[in-house]
Amino acid sequence: MAELTTLELLRMKEKGERIVALTCYDALFARLLDASGIDILLVGDSVNQVLGGAASTLSATLDQMIYHTRIVRRGVERALVVCDMPFLTYQVTPEEAIRNCGRALQETGCHAIKLEGGQPMAATVRRLVDVGIPVMGHIGLTPQSVHALGGYRVQGREGAQAERLKADAKALEDAGAFAIVLELIPAPLASQITKALTIPTIGIGAGPACDGQVLVLHDMLGLNDRFSAKFVKRYAALAEDVREAAKLFAAEVREGRYPGPEHSFEK
Ligand code: KIV
């Protein structure tokens, strides 16, 4: 099966074909999602919260992201695998960003990295692209800035903030980013940004006009049932399935019904 490339994503936008992305943190889910035709597997630093139980993404480390990206890559034949760069691995200097993003690319086999931020990150994005590291941008609600933004809130509701987000998107495109995640911004603003760019926008809580959509896998599967948000649609209720299966196993073990003869070896 041919691997999806960043160029193919551009062509999909040109042809009006929607891009489908999900977060993924391990080889098992990567295999299932890849076989389901998901275009982009984003190894998000949300792994720190979803699997790691942390309160935010801020404590995610480069080693952690490299580990998860490497194992996701093992499960993939077609999808584009993107490694999310954790806090402070790309903001300090462009040189550090090249070293850390280069490490992610080199040690995981991923196809691209993602970093958060607009105009202030444009020069770094340009440097990364110039050395051959494909970059996905991320603006709007940028979770690594949760404390500066005053919480997980919709961004760009006021005029000046909306104008800044439009300029951020343009700056990332001009710097060579191949796509931009738009997180938690009003749908009309996401639509304007999407129309103004030649590169695809991938929305999460940004309405239907984006060129693609991404959700956190464990949210859309109903596996992380402690988290709910207006933009999350649950396509399954796996947390309930897991609890039920675990209770059934416990009851059968306690009652001596598992293992039965069919699960046992006579010799
Ligand atoms: O870390 C993550 O999962 C993300 C997506 C929500 C876009 O950045």
mmCIF file of C-alpha atoms and ligand atoms in Angstrom:
data_model
loop_
_atom_site.group_PDB
_atom_site.id
_atom_site.type_symbol
_atom_site.label_atom_id
_atom_site.label_comp_id
_atom_site.label_asym_id
_atom_site.label_seq_id
_atom_site.Cartn_x
_atom_site.Cartn_y
_atom_site.Cartn_z
ATOM 1 C CA MET A 1 0.000 0.000 0.000
ATOM 2 C CA ALA A 2 1.410 3.428 -0.966
ATOM 3 C CA GLU A 3 2.277 5.753 1.916
ATOM 4 C CA LEU A 4 0.342 9.000 2.069
ATOM 5 C CA THR A 5 2.577 12.041 1.632
ATOM 6 C CA THR A 6 2.304 15.694 2.583
ATOM 7 C CA LEU A 7 1.998 16.473 -1.147
ATOM 8 C CA GLU A 8 -0.986 14.146 -1.406
ATOM 9 C CA LEU A 9 -2.651 16.083 1.432
ATOM 10 C CA LEU A 10 -2.269 19.281 -0.602
ATOM 11 C CA ARG A 11 -3.827 17.546 -3.597
ATOM 12 C CA MET A 12 -6.710 16.375 -1.401
ATOM 13 C CA LYS A 13 -7.431 19.986 -0.463
ATOM 14 C CA GLU A 14 -7.305 21.039 -4.111
ATOM 15 C CA LYS A 15 -9.747 18.274 -5.026
ATOM 16 C CA GLY A 16 -12.026 19.042 -2.059
ATOM 17 C CA GLU A 17 -11.431 15.615 -0.487
ATOM 18 C CA ARG A 18 -11.732 15.738 3.294
ATOM 19 C CA ILE A 19 -8.718 14.608 5.331
ATOM 20 C CA VAL A 20 -9.349 12.277 8.271
ATOM 21 C CA ALA A 21 -7.029 12.309 11.267
ATOM 22 C CA LEU A 22 -7.043 10.692 14.692
ATOM 23 C CA THR A 23 -4.611 10.670 17.561
ATOM 24 C CA CYS A 24 -2.845 7.380 18.126
ATOM 25 C CA TYR A 25 -0.370 6.298 20.776
ATOM 26 C CA ASP A 26 0.447 2.623 20.107
ATOM 27 C CA ALA A 27 1.033 -0.004 17.427
ATOM 28 C CA LEU A 28 -2.171 -1.950 18.057
ATOM 29 C CA PHE A 29 -4.505 0.986 17.471
ATOM 30 C CA ALA A 30 -2.230 2.221 14.653
ATOM 31 C CA ARG A 31 -2.788 -1.066 12.805
ATOM 32 C CA LEU A 32 -6.565 -0.851 13.266
ATOM 33 C CA LEU A 33 -6.796 2.824 12.251
ATOM 34 C CA ASP A 34 -4.469 2.400 9.270
ATOM 35 C CA ALA A 35 -6.555 -0.526 8.027
ATOM 36 C CA SER A 36 -9.661 1.679 8.417
ATOM 37 C CA GLY A 37 -8.218 4.237 5.993
ATOM 38 C CA ILE A 38 -7.461 7.037 8.470
ATOM 39 C CA ASP A 39 -5.167 9.477 6.623
ATOM 40 C CA ILE A 40 -3.143 10.993 9.463
ATOM 41 C CA LEU A 41 -2.175 9.414 12.774
ATOM 42 C CA LEU A 42 -1.161 12.175 15.139
ATOM 43 C CA VAL A 43 0.912 10.995 18.062
ATOM 44 C CA GLY A 44 -0.354 13.836 20.209
ATOM 45 C CA ASP A 45 1.264 14.984 23.423
ATOM 46 C CA SER A 46 -2.266 14.454 24.742
ATOM 47 C CA VAL A 47 -0.875 10.959 25.421
ATOM 48 C CA ASN A 48 0.456 12.500 28.622
ATOM 49 C CA GLN A 49 -3.117 13.113 29.774
ATOM 50 C CA VAL A 50 -5.075 10.334 28.061
ATOM 51 C CA LEU A 51 -2.744 7.419 28.875
ATOM 52 C CA GLY A 52 -0.452 9.049 31.425
ATOM 53 C CA GLY A 53 -3.167 10.547 33.623
ATOM 54 C CA ALA A 54 -1.416 13.951 33.844
ATOM 55 C CA ALA A 55 -3.415 17.158 34.264
ATOM 56 C CA SER A 56 -1.975 18.765 31.101
ATOM 57 C CA THR A 57 0.392 18.151 28.206
ATOM 58 C CA LEU A 58 3.077 20.340 29.750
ATOM 59 C CA SER A 59 5.058 17.541 31.404
ATOM 60 C CA ALA A 60 5.286 15.366 28.286
ATOM 61 C CA THR A 61 8.905 14.664 27.360
ATOM 62 C CA LEU A 62 10.711 14.133 24.075
ATOM 63 C CA ASP A 63 11.660 10.570 25.064
ATOM 64 C CA GLN A 64 8.000 9.818 25.785
ATOM 65 C CA MET A 65 6.903 11.197 22.384
ATOM 66 C CA ILE A 66 9.690 9.321 20.605
ATOM 67 C CA TYR A 67 8.654 6.060 22.268
ATOM 68 C CA HIS A 68 4.971 6.424 21.351
ATOM 69 C CA THR A 69 5.689 7.637 17.811
ATOM 70 C CA ARG A 70 8.071 4.745 17.183
ATOM 71 C CA ILE A 71 5.497 2.157 18.228
ATOM 72 C CA VAL A 72 2.715 3.854 16.238
ATOM 73 C CA ARG A 73 4.951 3.818 13.155
ATOM 74 C CA ARG A 74 5.326 0.040 13.502
ATOM 75 C CA GLY A 75 1.602 -0.419 12.965
ATOM 76 C CA VAL A 76 1.305 1.773 9.865
ATOM 77 C CA GLU A 77 1.531 1.033 6.158
ATOM 78 C CA ARG A 78 -0.323 3.954 4.579
ATOM 79 C CA ALA A 79 -1.152 6.755 7.025
ATOM 80 C CA LEU A 80 1.013 9.833 7.536
ATOM 81 C CA VAL A 81 2.455 9.669 11.062
ATOM 82 C CA VAL A 82 2.989 12.997 12.827
ATOM 83 C CA CYS A 83 4.954 13.350 16.066
ATOM 84 C CA ASP A 84 3.734 16.119 18.340
ATOM 85 C CA MET A 85 6.697 18.022 19.774
ATOM 86 C CA PRO A 86 6.417 18.517 23.535
ATOM 87 C CA PHE A 87 6.696 21.787 25.432
ATOM 88 C CA LEU A 88 10.153 23.408 25.431
ATOM 89 C CA THR A 89 11.628 21.131 22.774
ATOM 90 C CA TYR A 90 11.216 23.700 19.968
ATOM 91 C CA GLN A 91 10.524 27.118 21.547
ATOM 92 C CA VAL A 92 13.956 27.992 22.971
ATOM 93 C CA THR A 93 16.042 28.364 19.795
ATOM 94 C CA PRO A 94 15.620 27.255 16.175
ATOM 95 C CA GLU A 95 18.836 25.229 16.569
ATOM 96 C CA GLU A 96 17.387 23.260 19.486
ATOM 97 C CA ALA A 97 14.187 22.817 17.490
ATOM 98 C CA ILE A 98 16.141 21.353 14.551
ATOM 99 C CA ARG A 99 18.009 18.992 16.853
ATOM 100 C CA ASN A 100 14.898 17.796 18.709
ATOM 101 C CA CYS A 101 12.559 17.592 15.703
ATOM 102 C CA GLY A 102 15.358 15.914 13.750
ATOM 103 C CA ARG A 103 15.712 13.364 16.539
ATOM 104 C CA ALA A 104 11.976 12.683 16.398
ATOM 105 C CA LEU A 105 12.152 12.102 12.641
ATOM 106 C CA GLN A 106 15.340 10.054 12.785
ATOM 107 C CA GLU A 107 14.483 7.837 15.769
ATOM 108 C CA THR A 108 10.819 7.113 15.066
ATOM 109 C CA GLY A 109 10.429 6.875 11.294
ATOM 110 C CA CYS A 110 7.557 9.401 11.448
ATOM 111 C CA HIS A 111 6.804 11.534 8.407
ATOM 112 C CA ALA A 112 6.397 14.938 10.050
ATOM 113 C CA ILE A 113 6.306 16.818 13.328
ATOM 114 C CA LYS A 114 3.683 19.153 14.787
ATOM 115 C CA LEU A 115 4.370 22.217 16.878
ATOM 116 C CA GLU A 116 2.140 24.814 18.499
ATOM 117 C CA GLY A 117 2.150 28.542 17.815
ATOM 118 C CA GLY A 118 1.682 31.034 14.995
ATOM 119 C CA GLN A 119 3.727 34.105 14.033
ATOM 120 C CA PRO A 120 6.292 33.730 16.853
ATOM 121 C CA MET A 121 7.116 30.220 15.571
ATOM 122 C CA ALA A 122 7.271 31.110 11.862
ATOM 123 C CA ALA A 123 11.048 31.603 11.699
ATOM 124 C CA THR A 124 11.596 28.238 13.402
ATOM 125 C CA VAL A 125 9.152 26.520 11.040
ATOM 126 C CA ARG A 126 11.086 27.974 8.089
ATOM 127 C CA ARG A 127 14.382 26.642 9.480
ATOM 128 C CA LEU A 128 12.884 23.187 10.049
ATOM 129 C CA VAL A 129 11.370 23.032 6.579
ATOM 130 C CA ASP A 130 14.652 24.226 5.059
ATOM 131 C CA VAL A 131 16.498 21.265 6.589
ATOM 132 C CA GLY A 132 13.875 18.828 5.337
ATOM 133 C CA ILE A 133 11.598 18.411 8.353
ATOM 134 C CA PRO A 134 7.916 18.635 7.369
ATOM 135 C CA VAL A 135 5.955 20.733 9.870
ATOM 136 C CA MET A 136 2.289 20.721 10.800
ATOM 137 C CA GLY A 137 1.276 23.924 12.604
ATOM 138 C CA HIS A 138 -1.282 24.222 15.414
ATOM 139 C CA ILE A 139 -3.096 27.428 16.355
ATOM 140 C CA GLY A 140 -6.192 28.474 18.277
ATOM 141 C CA LEU A 141 -6.370 26.676 21.601
ATOM 142 C CA THR A 142 -2.803 25.517 21.955
ATOM 143 C CA PRO A 143 -2.808 23.227 25.012
ATOM 144 C CA GLN A 144 0.855 23.854 25.878
ATOM 145 C CA SER A 145 -0.169 27.491 26.558
ATOM 146 C CA VAL A 146 -3.199 26.556 28.665
ATOM 147 C CA HIS A 147 -2.080 28.670 31.616
ATOM 148 C CA ALA A 148 -1.324 31.720 29.476
ATOM 149 C CA LEU A 149 -4.685 31.364 27.722
ATOM 150 C CA GLY A 150 -6.584 31.100 31.019
ATOM 151 C CA GLY A 151 -7.917 27.582 30.461
ATOM 152 C CA TYR A 152 -9.248 25.400 27.660
ATOM 153 C CA ARG A 153 -11.420 28.095 26.033
ATOM 154 C CA VAL A 154 -12.585 28.914 22.528
ATOM 155 C CA GLN A 155 -10.082 31.276 20.877
ATOM 156 C CA GLY A 156 -10.697 34.058 18.351
ATOM 157 C CA ARG A 157 -14.148 35.138 19.475
ATOM 158 C CA GLU A 158 -13.079 38.814 19.603
ATOM 159 C CA GLY A 159 -12.056 40.804 16.515
ATOM 160 C CA ALA A 160 -8.403 41.413 17.384
ATOM 161 C CA GLN A 161 -7.825 37.790 18.409
ATOM 162 C CA ALA A 162 -9.515 36.565 15.214
ATOM 163 C CA GLU A 163 -7.287 38.825 13.111
ATOM 164 C CA ARG A 164 -4.241 37.512 14.940
ATOM 165 C CA LEU A 165 -5.237 33.915 14.227
ATOM 166 C CA LYS A 166 -5.668 34.700 10.519
ATOM 167 C CA ALA A 167 -2.189 36.268 10.483
ATOM 168 C CA ASP A 168 -0.804 33.266 12.403
ATOM 169 C CA ALA A 169 -2.190 30.846 9.826
ATOM 170 C CA LYS A 170 -0.784 32.868 6.925
ATOM 171 C CA ALA A 171 2.626 33.148 8.628
ATOM 172 C CA LEU A 172 2.786 29.357 9.072
ATOM 173 C CA GLU A 173 1.804 28.759 5.449
ATOM 174 C CA ASP A 174 4.415 31.291 4.258
ATOM 175 C CA ALA A 175 7.020 29.582 6.462
ATOM 176 C CA GLY A 176 6.402 26.272 4.690
ATOM 177 C CA ALA A 177 4.067 24.323 7.021
ATOM 178 C CA PHE A 178 2.225 21.603 5.082
ATOM 179 C CA ALA A 179 -0.982 21.739 7.188
ATOM 180 C CA ILE A 180 -2.352 23.520 10.239
ATOM 181 C CA VAL A 181 -4.458 22.202 13.119
ATOM 182 C CA LEU A 182 -7.160 24.720 14.087
ATOM 183 C CA GLU A 183 -8.278 23.938 17.634
ATOM 184 C CA LEU A 184 -11.337 25.351 19.353
ATOM 185 C CA ILE A 185 -12.084 28.377 17.223
ATOM 186 C CA PRO A 186 -15.473 29.604 15.936
ATOM 187 C CA ALA A 187 -16.623 27.824 12.769
ATOM 188 C CA PRO A 188 -16.934 31.017 10.640
ATOM 189 C CA LEU A 189 -13.347 32.027 11.510
ATOM 190 C CA ALA A 190 -12.061 28.520 10.690
ATOM 191 C CA SER A 191 -13.894 28.771 7.376
ATOM 192 C CA GLN A 192 -12.243 32.102 6.537
ATOM 193 C CA ILE A 193 -8.793 30.771 7.432
ATOM 194 C CA THR A 194 -9.367 27.581 5.419
ATOM 195 C CA LYS A 195 -10.400 29.575 2.327
ATOM 196 C CA ALA A 196 -7.440 31.929 2.659
ATOM 197 C CA LEU A 197 -4.836 29.122 2.686
ATOM 198 C CA THR A 198 -3.545 26.771 0.015
ATOM 199 C CA ILE A 199 -2.434 24.239 2.666
ATOM 200 C CA PRO A 200 -5.056 22.111 4.444
ATOM 201 C CA THR A 201 -6.557 22.994 7.799
ATOM 202 C CA ILE A 202 -7.389 20.145 10.173
ATOM 203 C CA GLY A 203 -10.051 21.155 12.663
ATOM 204 C CA ILE A 204 -10.812 20.046 16.191
ATOM 205 C CA GLY A 205 -13.688 22.018 17.610
ATOM 206 C CA ALA A 206 -13.407 24.350 14.615
ATOM 207 C CA GLY A 207 -16.558 23.535 12.645
ATOM 208 C CA PRO A 208 -17.237 21.739 9.375
ATOM 209 C CA ALA A 209 -15.460 23.980 6.847
ATOM 210 C CA CYS A 210 -11.938 22.794 7.658
ATOM 211 C CA ASP A 211 -10.215 20.609 5.064
ATOM 212 C CA GLY A 212 -10.037 17.774 7.571
ATOM 213 C CA GLN A 213 -10.982 16.798 11.090
ATOM 214 C CA VAL A 214 -9.048 15.302 13.973
ATOM 215 C CA LEU A 215 -10.283 13.924 17.281
ATOM 216 C CA VAL A 216 -8.555 12.301 20.209
ATOM 217 C CA LEU A 217 -9.079 8.584 19.552
ATOM 218 C CA HIS A 218 -9.936 7.667 23.145
ATOM 219 C CA ASP A 219 -12.580 10.439 23.259
ATOM 220 C CA MET A 220 -14.320 9.423 20.040
ATOM 221 C CA LEU A 221 -14.280 5.757 21.080
ATOM 222 C CA GLY A 222 -15.922 6.658 24.395
ATOM 223 C CA LEU A 223 -12.952 5.042 26.125
ATOM 224 C CA ASN A 224 -11.938 8.199 27.981
ATOM 225 C CA ASP A 225 -15.387 8.771 29.400
ATOM 226 C CA ARG A 226 -14.208 11.263 32.021
ATOM 227 C CA PHE A 227 -13.736 13.812 29.236
ATOM 228 C CA SER A 228 -16.583 15.335 27.326
ATOM 229 C CA ALA A 229 -16.742 18.480 25.224
ATOM 230 C CA LYS A 230 -19.245 19.971 22.794
ATOM 231 C CA PHE A 231 -17.075 19.137 19.770
ATOM 232 C CA VAL A 232 -16.482 15.480 20.683
ATOM 233 C CA LYS A 233 -18.816 12.971 19.109
ATOM 234 C CA ARG A 234 -18.639 9.489 20.612
ATOM 235 C CA TYR A 235 -18.760 6.804 17.925
ATOM 236 C CA ALA A 236 -18.624 3.956 20.459
ATOM 237 C CA ALA A 237 -18.983 3.440 24.201
ATOM 238 C CA LEU A 238 -15.898 1.346 24.881
ATOM 239 C CA ALA A 239 -15.417 2.412 28.513
ATOM 240 C CA GLU A 240 -18.696 0.702 29.346
ATOM 241 C CA ASP A 241 -17.671 -2.391 27.337
ATOM 242 C CA VAL A 242 -14.357 -2.562 29.243
ATOM 243 C CA ARG A 243 -16.042 -2.245 32.642
ATOM 244 C CA GLU A 244 -18.622 -4.907 31.744
ATOM 245 C CA ALA A 245 -15.984 -7.335 30.424
ATOM 246 C CA ALA A 246 -13.801 -6.825 33.524
ATOM 247 C CA LYS A 247 -16.778 -7.401 35.864
ATOM 248 C CA LEU A 248 -17.764 -10.560 33.988
ATOM 249 C CA PHE A 249 -14.186 -11.899 34.150
ATOM 250 C CA ALA A 250 -13.999 -11.132 37.890
ATOM 251 C CA ALA A 251 -17.336 -12.851 38.558
ATOM 252 C CA GLU A 252 -16.374 -15.951 36.554
ATOM 253 C CA VAL A 253 -12.993 -16.251 38.305
ATOM 254 C CA ARG A 254 -14.564 -15.808 41.746
ATOM 255 C CA GLU A 255 -17.281 -18.351 40.998
ATOM 256 C CA GLY A 256 -14.815 -20.874 39.527
ATOM 257 C CA ARG A 257 -16.457 -20.685 36.067
ATOM 258 C CA TYR A 258 -13.274 -19.499 34.321
ATOM 259 C CA PRO A 259 -11.169 -21.234 33.117
ATOM 260 C CA GLY A 260 -13.448 -23.983 31.804
ATOM 261 C CA PRO A 261 -12.201 -27.271 30.302
ATOM 262 C CA GLU A 262 -11.945 -25.579 26.883
ATOM 263 C CA HIS A 263 -9.358 -23.154 28.277
ATOM 264 C CA SER A 264 -7.350 -25.815 30.132
ATOM 265 C CA PHE A 265 -4.648 -28.325 29.109
ATOM 266 C CA GLU A 266 -5.120 -31.967 30.141
ATOM 267 C CA LYS A 267 -1.471 -32.824 29.562
HETATM 268 O O1 KIV B 1 -2.048 16.410 21.442
HETATM 269 C C1 KIV B 1 -3.032 16.241 20.701
HETATM 270 O O2 KIV B 1 -3.717 15.223 20.766
HETATM 271 C C2 KIV B 1 -3.359 17.303 19.766
HETATM 272 C C3 KIV B 1 -4.648 17.198 19.027
HETATM 273 C C4 KIV B 1 -5.787 17.388 19.947
HETATM 274 C C5 KIV B 1 -4.718 18.130 17.872
HETATM 275 O O3 KIV B 1 -2.620 18.216 19.613
#
